[in-house]
Amino acid sequence: MKERPLRTTVVGSYPFPGWLEYASARLGEFGQDDVAELVEDAVACAIRDQVAAGLDVITDGEQTRLDFNLSFYGYLEGLEPEGEPTRRFGPPAHDQRGKHRVVSDLTAPRGLGVVEEWERLRRLAPPGPALKASVPGPYTLSGRLVPNERHPDRYALAEALLPIVAAELGALVDAGCTEVTVDEPSMSCYAYREDTGRLVELFNRTVAPVSGRCRLSTHLCFGNYKARAAGPRRYAPMFPAFLDLDVDEIHLEMASRELAESDLVGEIAERKDVAVGIVDVKSSWIEPPEEVAARVRHFLRLAPPERLSFAPDCGLSQTARWVARAKLANLVAGVRIAREELGL
């Protein structure tokens, strides 16, 4: 179990500052040192906002990544772009994102960059909050790759990516990271149509090199591209199979779903810790501390405090930064009310 009951934490991503969005579209105008300065300053901003809110656990805000996972393909050798998406205009959806063809063995001779992110976070973060890194899993990464004769389906592509992700996890823990989230949102989105046992087995083989060596968690997400879900927003298809995920903590999004399927928190808490999403990242309504406290009390009726953490529903990268700051501050304030009521 975690050290502190009712921890406040985040999933991983945080909004880019406006100037970083502007600069990211014009990187050709910047020198190598300019880019390094941009990254350093952006991570410092993400850390500052999370620390100011009072979170118990912080991340680097994934400020060096493009849309959660797209930047990882730049570290992979054996790929080439498929071409422009077939639909470029209209309402945003995943079909507007590019894919890659596999043209040779998939390798990542430089790793996936997460160790460098972790070392920067550790260097810039102040004493106090726990530090967490996140790594997308092979099944999710396989979603932007096009099957071919050698890799005829998504599972074959995931198998080719698995040793790369596992090696990155091992290097991350070797570098001193003690808390890691392995993000597999695609598993959650497509559990309704997949063999959930097979998904669990794939996940557990991925994390095997670091199991027991760090605090492991995963985020069961329905998708948040441009604040839109990508799968049926029901946890029922995932369970009970996902109880066998080899993690210490499972994160569930509850706020955007009006606390639906709350009883699942108690079921998970019989075996693992649960990070409950009680702040809606898809809404600009800023939940008052009293509302946050009421949601905490609701889940305390289902699981003991030592099993619970509280967080936003998902990563905050698709939320306006001023909204994200206010939501995190109220999340911490609301959990503090509940802590004081329990004498914690």
mmCIF file of C-alpha atoms in Angstrom:
data_model
loop_
_atom_site.group_PDB
_atom_site.id
_atom_site.type_symbol
_atom_site.label_atom_id
_atom_site.label_comp_id
_atom_site.label_asym_id
_atom_site.label_seq_id
_atom_site.Cartn_x
_atom_site.Cartn_y
_atom_site.Cartn_z
ATOM 1 C CA MET A 1 0.000 0.000 0.000
ATOM 2 C CA LYS A 2 1.001 3.638 -0.398
ATOM 3 C CA GLU A 3 2.528 5.585 2.492
ATOM 4 C CA ARG A 4 -0.230 8.188 2.986
ATOM 5 C CA PRO A 5 -3.994 7.623 2.932
ATOM 6 C CA LEU A 6 -6.069 9.841 0.629
ATOM 7 C CA ARG A 7 -3.101 10.945 -1.462
ATOM 8 C CA THR A 8 -3.678 13.571 -4.124
ATOM 9 C CA THR A 9 -2.074 12.704 -7.419
ATOM 10 C CA VAL A 10 -2.271 13.162 -11.208
ATOM 11 C CA VAL A 11 -2.241 10.812 -14.157
ATOM 12 C CA GLY A 12 0.686 12.370 -16.028
ATOM 13 C CA SER A 13 0.052 15.049 -18.630
ATOM 14 C CA TYR A 14 -0.429 18.777 -17.993
ATOM 15 C CA PRO A 15 -1.335 21.621 -20.386
ATOM 16 C CA PHE A 16 1.444 23.155 -22.429
ATOM 17 C CA PRO A 17 2.041 26.857 -21.754
ATOM 18 C CA GLY A 18 0.741 28.910 -24.683
ATOM 19 C CA TRP A 19 4.251 29.939 -25.686
ATOM 20 C CA LEU A 20 5.323 26.287 -25.927
ATOM 21 C CA GLU A 21 2.403 25.522 -28.262
ATOM 22 C CA TYR A 22 3.493 28.458 -30.417
ATOM 23 C CA ALA A 23 7.145 27.430 -30.394
ATOM 24 C CA SER A 24 6.382 23.750 -31.102
ATOM 25 C CA ALA A 25 4.982 24.674 -34.509
ATOM 26 C CA ARG A 26 8.172 26.614 -35.316
ATOM 27 C CA LEU A 27 10.964 24.431 -33.986
ATOM 28 C CA GLY A 28 12.931 24.880 -37.211
ATOM 29 C CA GLU A 29 13.571 28.463 -36.179
ATOM 30 C CA PHE A 30 15.253 27.389 -32.923
ATOM 31 C CA GLY A 31 18.720 26.099 -32.197
ATOM 32 C CA GLN A 32 19.451 23.041 -30.070
ATOM 33 C CA ASP A 33 20.133 25.128 -26.970
ATOM 34 C CA ASP A 34 16.960 27.143 -27.552
ATOM 35 C CA VAL A 35 14.880 23.958 -27.598
ATOM 36 C CA ALA A 36 16.560 22.678 -24.426
ATOM 37 C CA GLU A 37 15.675 25.961 -22.716
ATOM 38 C CA LEU A 38 12.066 25.731 -23.906
ATOM 39 C CA VAL A 39 11.733 22.237 -22.478
ATOM 40 C CA GLU A 40 13.374 23.109 -19.188
ATOM 41 C CA ASP A 41 11.137 26.145 -18.693
ATOM 42 C CA ALA A 42 7.960 24.242 -19.624
ATOM 43 C CA VAL A 43 8.688 21.440 -17.149
ATOM 44 C CA ALA A 44 9.482 24.016 -14.469
ATOM 45 C CA CYS A 45 6.065 25.624 -15.101
ATOM 46 C CA ALA A 46 4.248 22.282 -14.840
ATOM 47 C CA ILE A 47 6.062 21.455 -11.610
ATOM 48 C CA ARG A 48 5.347 24.881 -10.153
ATOM 49 C CA ASP A 49 1.610 24.632 -10.860
ATOM 50 C CA GLN A 50 1.348 21.172 -9.282
ATOM 51 C CA VAL A 51 3.404 22.132 -6.233
ATOM 52 C CA ALA A 52 1.387 25.337 -5.786
ATOM 53 C CA ALA A 53 -1.804 23.254 -5.773
ATOM 54 C CA GLY A 54 -0.356 21.139 -2.961
ATOM 55 C CA LEU A 55 -0.373 17.717 -4.647
ATOM 56 C CA ASP A 56 1.225 14.788 -2.855
ATOM 57 C CA VAL A 57 2.439 13.273 -6.155
ATOM 58 C CA ILE A 58 3.595 15.227 -9.219
ATOM 59 C CA THR A 59 4.936 14.506 -12.707
ATOM 60 C CA ASP A 60 6.842 16.511 -15.304
ATOM 61 C CA GLY A 61 3.530 17.177 -17.078
ATOM 62 C CA GLU A 62 4.798 15.287 -20.156
ATOM 63 C CA GLN A 63 5.924 18.633 -21.548
ATOM 64 C CA THR A 64 8.366 17.019 -23.985
ATOM 65 C CA ARG A 65 5.723 14.762 -25.521
ATOM 66 C CA LEU A 66 3.386 15.310 -28.436
ATOM 67 C CA ASP A 67 -0.203 14.357 -27.617
ATOM 68 C CA PHE A 68 0.626 11.785 -24.910
ATOM 69 C CA ASN A 69 2.253 9.167 -27.124
ATOM 70 C CA LEU A 70 2.888 10.403 -30.691
ATOM 71 C CA SER A 71 6.394 11.657 -29.885
ATOM 72 C CA PHE A 72 7.519 8.131 -28.950
ATOM 73 C CA TYR A 73 7.461 7.042 -32.587
ATOM 74 C CA GLY A 74 10.377 9.407 -33.183
ATOM 75 C CA TYR A 75 12.509 7.151 -30.976
ATOM 76 C CA LEU A 76 11.623 3.994 -32.907
ATOM 77 C CA GLU A 77 13.694 2.780 -35.828
ATOM 78 C CA GLY A 78 12.112 0.572 -38.476
ATOM 79 C CA LEU A 79 9.203 2.931 -39.176
ATOM 80 C CA GLU A 80 8.252 5.346 -41.904
ATOM 81 C CA PRO A 81 5.210 7.658 -42.072
ATOM 82 C CA GLU A 82 2.241 6.221 -43.915
ATOM 83 C CA GLY A 83 1.295 9.637 -45.275
ATOM 84 C CA GLU A 84 -1.192 12.331 -44.441
ATOM 85 C CA PRO A 85 -4.425 11.367 -42.657
ATOM 86 C CA THR A 86 -7.336 10.889 -45.038
ATOM 87 C CA ARG A 87 -9.454 13.425 -43.123
ATOM 88 C CA ARG A 88 -7.869 16.688 -42.032
ATOM 89 C CA PHE A 89 -10.848 18.961 -41.373
ATOM 90 C CA GLY A 90 -14.028 18.813 -39.347
ATOM 91 C CA PRO A 91 -14.623 17.681 -35.761
ATOM 92 C CA PRO A 92 -11.477 16.204 -34.152
ATOM 93 C CA ALA A 93 -11.121 12.424 -33.920
ATOM 94 C CA HIS A 94 -8.393 9.787 -34.066
ATOM 95 C CA ASP A 95 -8.682 9.423 -37.855
ATOM 96 C CA GLN A 96 -6.993 12.824 -38.142
ATOM 97 C CA ARG A 97 -3.796 11.451 -36.618
ATOM 98 C CA GLY A 98 -1.077 9.947 -38.766
ATOM 99 C CA LYS A 99 0.076 6.318 -38.779
ATOM 100 C CA HIS A 100 3.381 4.579 -39.496
ATOM 101 C CA ARG A 101 4.388 1.582 -41.595
ATOM 102 C CA VAL A 102 6.802 -0.976 -40.165
ATOM 103 C CA VAL A 103 9.594 -1.424 -42.723
ATOM 104 C CA SER A 104 12.212 -3.336 -40.687
ATOM 105 C CA ASP A 105 12.902 -4.632 -37.193
ATOM 106 C CA LEU A 106 11.555 -2.283 -34.520
ATOM 107 C CA THR A 107 14.310 -0.995 -32.251
ATOM 108 C CA ALA A 108 14.856 1.956 -29.945
ATOM 109 C CA PRO A 109 18.624 2.345 -29.626
ATOM 110 C CA ARG A 110 18.231 5.604 -27.666
ATOM 111 C CA GLY A 111 15.425 4.265 -25.502
ATOM 112 C CA LEU A 112 12.079 6.086 -25.461
ATOM 113 C CA GLY A 113 13.246 9.240 -23.695
ATOM 114 C CA VAL A 114 11.421 8.629 -20.418
ATOM 115 C CA VAL A 115 14.617 8.231 -18.383
ATOM 116 C CA GLU A 116 15.748 11.668 -19.549
ATOM 117 C CA GLU A 117 12.323 13.071 -18.582
ATOM 118 C CA TRP A 118 12.597 11.462 -15.141
ATOM 119 C CA GLU A 119 16.093 12.801 -14.503
ATOM 120 C CA ARG A 120 14.960 16.314 -15.459
ATOM 121 C CA LEU A 121 11.944 16.055 -13.148
ATOM 122 C CA ARG A 122 14.110 14.881 -10.256
ATOM 123 C CA ARG A 123 16.555 17.736 -10.832
ATOM 124 C CA LEU A 124 13.898 20.469 -11.058
ATOM 125 C CA ALA A 125 11.360 19.293 -8.464
ATOM 126 C CA PRO A 126 11.546 20.711 -4.917
ATOM 127 C CA PRO A 127 11.712 18.448 -1.849
ATOM 128 C CA GLY A 128 8.341 17.237 -0.617
ATOM 129 C CA PRO A 129 6.062 15.712 -3.250
ATOM 130 C CA ALA A 130 6.567 12.195 -4.530
ATOM 131 C CA LEU A 131 7.653 11.985 -8.174
ATOM 132 C CA LYS A 132 5.976 9.793 -10.776
ATOM 133 C CA ALA A 133 6.854 8.919 -14.378
ATOM 134 C CA SER A 134 4.554 7.425 -17.005
ATOM 135 C CA VAL A 135 5.213 5.153 -19.970
ATOM 136 C CA PRO A 136 2.683 4.175 -22.654
ATOM 137 C CA GLY A 137 2.304 0.428 -23.016
ATOM 138 C CA PRO A 138 2.901 -1.628 -26.180
ATOM 139 C CA TYR A 139 -0.756 -2.250 -26.984
ATOM 140 C CA THR A 140 -1.510 1.486 -27.005
ATOM 141 C CA LEU A 141 1.644 2.289 -28.996
ATOM 142 C CA SER A 142 0.697 -0.360 -31.568
ATOM 143 C CA GLY A 143 -2.449 1.596 -32.431
ATOM 144 C CA ARG A 144 -0.613 4.045 -34.692
ATOM 145 C CA LEU A 145 1.193 1.291 -36.623
ATOM 146 C CA VAL A 146 -0.103 -0.363 -39.800
ATOM 147 C CA PRO A 147 -0.153 -4.198 -39.817
ATOM 148 C CA ASN A 148 1.854 -5.993 -42.505
ATOM 149 C CA GLU A 149 2.755 -9.575 -43.474
ATOM 150 C CA ARG A 150 5.257 -9.925 -40.641
ATOM 151 C CA HIS A 151 2.990 -8.230 -38.110
ATOM 152 C CA PRO A 152 -0.493 -9.159 -39.325
ATOM 153 C CA ASP A 153 -2.506 -7.686 -36.465
ATOM 154 C CA ARG A 154 -2.361 -5.364 -33.487
ATOM 155 C CA TYR A 155 -1.231 -8.067 -31.092
ATOM 156 C CA ALA A 156 1.735 -8.939 -33.314
ATOM 157 C CA LEU A 157 2.728 -5.271 -33.411
ATOM 158 C CA ALA A 158 2.348 -5.034 -29.624
ATOM 159 C CA GLU A 159 4.605 -8.075 -29.218
ATOM 160 C CA ALA A 160 7.284 -6.337 -31.296
ATOM 161 C CA LEU A 161 7.022 -3.260 -29.065
ATOM 162 C CA LEU A 162 6.858 -5.129 -25.746
ATOM 163 C CA PRO A 163 10.632 -5.639 -25.232
ATOM 164 C CA ILE A 164 11.255 -1.977 -26.043
ATOM 165 C CA VAL A 165 8.749 -0.768 -23.453
ATOM 166 C CA ALA A 166 9.955 -3.334 -20.898
ATOM 167 C CA ALA A 167 13.539 -2.181 -21.378
ATOM 168 C CA GLU A 168 12.492 1.441 -20.847
ATOM 169 C CA LEU A 169 10.707 0.510 -17.630
ATOM 170 C CA GLY A 170 13.798 -1.301 -16.395
ATOM 171 C CA ALA A 171 16.072 1.622 -17.246
ATOM 172 C CA LEU A 172 13.671 4.021 -15.523
ATOM 173 C CA VAL A 173 13.704 2.055 -12.268
ATOM 174 C CA ASP A 174 17.478 1.572 -12.510
ATOM 175 C CA ALA A 175 17.744 5.376 -12.713
ATOM 176 C CA GLY A 176 16.005 5.686 -9.343
ATOM 177 C CA CYS A 177 12.341 6.175 -10.267
ATOM 178 C CA THR A 178 10.194 4.637 -7.538
ATOM 179 C CA GLU A 179 6.700 5.299 -8.941
ATOM 180 C CA VAL A 180 5.665 4.450 -12.507
ATOM 181 C CA THR A 181 2.359 4.503 -14.356
ATOM 182 C CA VAL A 182 2.081 2.221 -17.382
ATOM 183 C CA ASP A 183 -0.622 3.813 -19.520
ATOM 184 C CA GLU A 184 -2.685 1.459 -21.674
ATOM 185 C CA PRO A 185 -5.794 3.494 -22.548
ATOM 186 C CA SER A 186 -6.354 1.436 -25.691
ATOM 187 C CA MET A 187 -6.857 -1.655 -23.559
ATOM 188 C CA SER A 188 -9.641 0.138 -21.695
ATOM 189 C CA CYS A 189 -11.231 1.539 -24.848
ATOM 190 C CA TYR A 190 -11.356 -1.816 -26.635
ATOM 191 C CA ALA A 191 -11.851 -4.255 -23.747
ATOM 192 C CA TYR A 192 -15.505 -4.605 -24.795
ATOM 193 C CA ARG A 193 -14.447 -6.364 -27.994
ATOM 194 C CA GLU A 194 -11.135 -8.003 -27.027
ATOM 195 C CA ASP A 195 -10.067 -11.020 -25.004
ATOM 196 C CA THR A 196 -9.502 -9.308 -21.653
ATOM 197 C CA GLY A 197 -7.409 -12.192 -20.368
ATOM 198 C CA ARG A 198 -5.066 -11.766 -23.306
ATOM 199 C CA LEU A 199 -4.782 -8.035 -22.627
ATOM 200 C CA VAL A 200 -3.919 -8.684 -18.980
ATOM 201 C CA GLU A 201 -1.313 -11.273 -19.910
ATOM 202 C CA LEU A 202 0.306 -8.840 -22.369
ATOM 203 C CA PHE A 203 0.370 -6.087 -19.741
ATOM 204 C CA ASN A 204 1.851 -8.336 -17.059
ATOM 205 C CA ARG A 205 4.653 -9.527 -19.313
ATOM 206 C CA THR A 206 5.466 -5.886 -20.099
ATOM 207 C CA VAL A 207 5.861 -4.890 -16.446
ATOM 208 C CA ALA A 208 7.516 -8.146 -15.299
ATOM 209 C CA PRO A 209 11.063 -6.657 -15.264
ATOM 210 C CA VAL A 210 10.046 -4.014 -12.704
ATOM 211 C CA SER A 211 7.301 -5.773 -10.765
ATOM 212 C CA GLY A 212 8.126 -5.486 -7.068
ATOM 213 C CA ARG A 213 10.905 -2.966 -7.746
ATOM 214 C CA CYS A 214 8.751 0.174 -7.772
ATOM 215 C CA ARG A 215 5.207 1.325 -7.135
ATOM 216 C CA LEU A 216 3.329 0.409 -10.309
ATOM 217 C CA SER A 217 -0.004 1.818 -11.412
ATOM 218 C CA THR A 218 -2.137 1.948 -14.516
ATOM 219 C CA HIS A 219 -4.870 4.286 -15.706
ATOM 220 C CA LEU A 220 -8.067 2.753 -17.103
ATOM 221 C CA CYS A 221 -9.168 5.462 -19.510
ATOM 222 C CA PHE A 222 -11.831 5.774 -22.206
ATOM 223 C CA GLY A 223 -9.733 8.165 -24.300
ATOM 224 C CA ASN A 224 -9.241 11.918 -24.078
ATOM 225 C CA TYR A 225 -8.069 13.055 -27.523
ATOM 226 C CA LYS A 226 -9.363 16.629 -27.852
ATOM 227 C CA ALA A 227 -11.424 15.846 -24.713
ATOM 228 C CA ARG A 228 -13.338 13.103 -26.541
ATOM 229 C CA ALA A 229 -13.778 9.489 -25.504
ATOM 230 C CA ALA A 230 -12.777 6.732 -27.917
ATOM 231 C CA GLY A 231 -14.619 3.756 -26.466
ATOM 232 C CA PRO A 232 -17.753 2.791 -24.520
ATOM 233 C CA ARG A 233 -17.471 4.482 -21.146
ATOM 234 C CA ARG A 234 -18.198 1.406 -19.031
ATOM 235 C CA TYR A 235 -15.841 -0.516 -16.793
ATOM 236 C CA ALA A 236 -17.955 -3.660 -16.681
ATOM 237 C CA PRO A 237 -16.299 -5.283 -19.751
ATOM 238 C CA MET A 238 -12.865 -5.006 -18.088
ATOM 239 C CA PHE A 239 -13.700 -6.795 -14.858
ATOM 240 C CA PRO A 240 -13.036 -9.096 -13.155
ATOM 241 C CA ALA A 241 -10.158 -9.833 -15.586
ATOM 242 C CA PHE A 242 -8.365 -6.511 -14.969
ATOM 243 C CA LEU A 243 -8.140 -7.300 -11.249
ATOM 244 C CA ASP A 244 -5.237 -9.529 -12.290
ATOM 245 C CA LEU A 245 -3.169 -6.640 -13.670
ATOM 246 C CA ASP A 246 0.195 -6.761 -11.914
ATOM 247 C CA VAL A 247 0.026 -3.266 -10.426
ATOM 248 C CA ASP A 248 -0.189 -1.732 -6.976
ATOM 249 C CA GLU A 249 -2.812 0.855 -7.966
ATOM 250 C CA ILE A 250 -5.551 1.169 -10.574
ATOM 251 C CA HIS A 251 -6.833 4.607 -11.564
ATOM 252 C CA LEU A 252 -10.492 4.999 -12.573
ATOM 253 C CA GLU A 253 -12.227 8.016 -14.071
ATOM 254 C CA MET A 254 -15.440 8.720 -12.169
ATOM 255 C CA ALA A 255 -16.207 12.459 -12.278
ATOM 256 C CA SER A 256 -17.144 12.699 -15.963
ATOM 257 C CA ARG A 257 -19.360 9.637 -15.559
ATOM 258 C CA GLU A 258 -21.350 11.000 -12.589
ATOM 259 C CA LEU A 259 -19.660 8.431 -10.300
ATOM 260 C CA ALA A 260 -21.177 5.528 -12.263
ATOM 261 C CA GLU A 261 -20.002 2.017 -11.321
ATOM 262 C CA SER A 262 -18.717 3.331 -7.978
ATOM 263 C CA ASP A 263 -19.028 -0.105 -6.381
ATOM 264 C CA LEU A 264 -16.070 -1.180 -8.494
ATOM 265 C CA VAL A 265 -13.811 0.941 -6.255
ATOM 266 C CA GLY A 266 -14.646 -1.289 -3.297
ATOM 267 C CA GLU A 267 -14.077 -4.429 -5.365
ATOM 268 C CA ILE A 268 -10.630 -3.269 -6.490
ATOM 269 C CA ALA A 269 -9.726 -2.073 -2.987
ATOM 270 C CA GLU A 270 -10.008 -5.621 -1.679
ATOM 271 C CA ARG A 271 -6.837 -6.391 -3.649
ATOM 272 C CA LYS A 272 -5.164 -3.131 -4.695
ATOM 273 C CA ASP A 273 -5.040 0.603 -4.086
ATOM 274 C CA VAL A 274 -7.420 2.758 -6.119
ATOM 275 C CA ALA A 275 -6.811 6.260 -7.477
ATOM 276 C CA VAL A 276 -10.271 7.719 -8.059
ATOM 277 C CA GLY A 277 -10.818 10.448 -10.637
ATOM 278 C CA ILE A 278 -13.129 12.980 -8.968
ATOM 279 C CA VAL A 279 -12.297 16.042 -11.106
ATOM 280 C CA ASP A 280 -13.595 16.169 -14.694
ATOM 281 C CA VAL A 281 -10.847 17.136 -17.154
ATOM 282 C CA LYS A 282 -13.365 17.382 -20.017
ATOM 283 C CA SER A 283 -15.366 20.161 -18.340
ATOM 284 C CA SER A 284 -14.436 23.782 -17.668
ATOM 285 C CA TRP A 285 -16.632 23.789 -14.566
ATOM 286 C CA ILE A 286 -14.293 24.009 -11.595
ATOM 287 C CA GLU A 287 -15.545 21.705 -8.874
ATOM 288 C CA PRO A 288 -15.738 23.578 -5.516
ATOM 289 C CA PRO A 289 -13.803 22.048 -2.593
ATOM 290 C CA GLU A 290 -17.101 21.136 -0.901
ATOM 291 C CA GLU A 291 -18.149 19.099 -3.953
ATOM 292 C CA VAL A 292 -14.764 17.382 -4.031
ATOM 293 C CA ALA A 293 -15.088 16.567 -0.309
ATOM 294 C CA ALA A 294 -18.559 15.102 -0.887
ATOM 295 C CA ARG A 295 -17.159 12.817 -3.587
ATOM 296 C CA VAL A 296 -14.325 11.729 -1.300
ATOM 297 C CA ARG A 297 -16.861 10.854 1.414
ATOM 298 C CA HIS A 298 -18.831 8.830 -1.129
ATOM 299 C CA PHE A 299 -15.838 6.638 -1.918
ATOM 300 C CA LEU A 300 -14.833 6.369 1.729
ATOM 301 C CA ARG A 301 -18.091 4.476 2.202
ATOM 302 C CA LEU A 302 -16.788 1.907 -0.285
ATOM 303 C CA ALA A 303 -13.093 1.545 0.590
ATOM 304 C CA PRO A 304 -10.775 2.320 3.529
ATOM 305 C CA PRO A 305 -8.720 5.542 3.382
ATOM 306 C CA GLU A 306 -5.421 3.703 3.258
ATOM 307 C CA ARG A 307 -6.493 2.188 -0.091
ATOM 308 C CA LEU A 308 -7.609 5.458 -1.721
ATOM 309 C CA SER A 309 -5.953 8.256 -3.682
ATOM 310 C CA PHE A 310 -7.755 11.043 -5.525
ATOM 311 C CA ALA A 311 -6.938 12.614 -8.867
ATOM 312 C CA PRO A 312 -8.366 14.197 -12.003
ATOM 313 C CA ASP A 313 -10.182 11.757 -14.294
ATOM 314 C CA CYS A 314 -7.397 11.690 -16.867
ATOM 315 C CA GLY A 315 -4.351 13.637 -17.966
ATOM 316 C CA LEU A 316 -4.832 17.400 -18.047
ATOM 317 C CA SER A 317 -3.180 18.088 -21.410
ATOM 318 C CA GLN A 318 -6.551 18.712 -23.105
ATOM 319 C CA THR A 319 -7.700 21.156 -20.392
ATOM 320 C CA ALA A 320 -7.039 24.903 -20.453
ATOM 321 C CA ARG A 321 -4.158 25.669 -18.135
ATOM 322 C CA TRP A 322 -6.048 28.192 -15.987
ATOM 323 C CA VAL A 323 -8.803 25.596 -15.524
ATOM 324 C CA ALA A 324 -6.273 22.868 -14.706
ATOM 325 C CA ARG A 325 -4.622 25.033 -12.039
ATOM 326 C CA ALA A 326 -7.954 25.807 -10.381
ATOM 327 C CA LYS A 327 -9.162 22.208 -10.532
ATOM 328 C CA LEU A 328 -5.973 20.897 -8.902
ATOM 329 C CA ALA A 329 -6.123 23.499 -6.151
ATOM 330 C CA ASN A 330 -9.741 22.600 -5.375
ATOM 331 C CA LEU A 331 -8.977 18.882 -5.570
ATOM 332 C CA VAL A 332 -6.354 19.293 -2.844
ATOM 333 C CA ALA A 333 -8.592 21.589 -0.778
ATOM 334 C CA GLY A 334 -11.526 19.164 -0.953
ATOM 335 C CA VAL A 335 -9.429 16.144 0.008
ATOM 336 C CA ARG A 336 -7.979 18.177 2.883
ATOM 337 C CA ILE A 337 -11.517 18.717 4.233
ATOM 338 C CA ALA A 338 -12.105 14.962 4.226
ATOM 339 C CA ARG A 339 -8.733 14.292 5.840
ATOM 340 C CA GLU A 340 -9.485 16.720 8.661
ATOM 341 C CA GLU A 341 -12.857 15.074 9.225
ATOM 342 C CA LEU A 342 -11.083 11.741 9.660
ATOM 343 C CA GLY A 343 -8.332 13.244 11.799
ATOM 344 C CA LEU A 344 -5.649 12.292 9.260
#
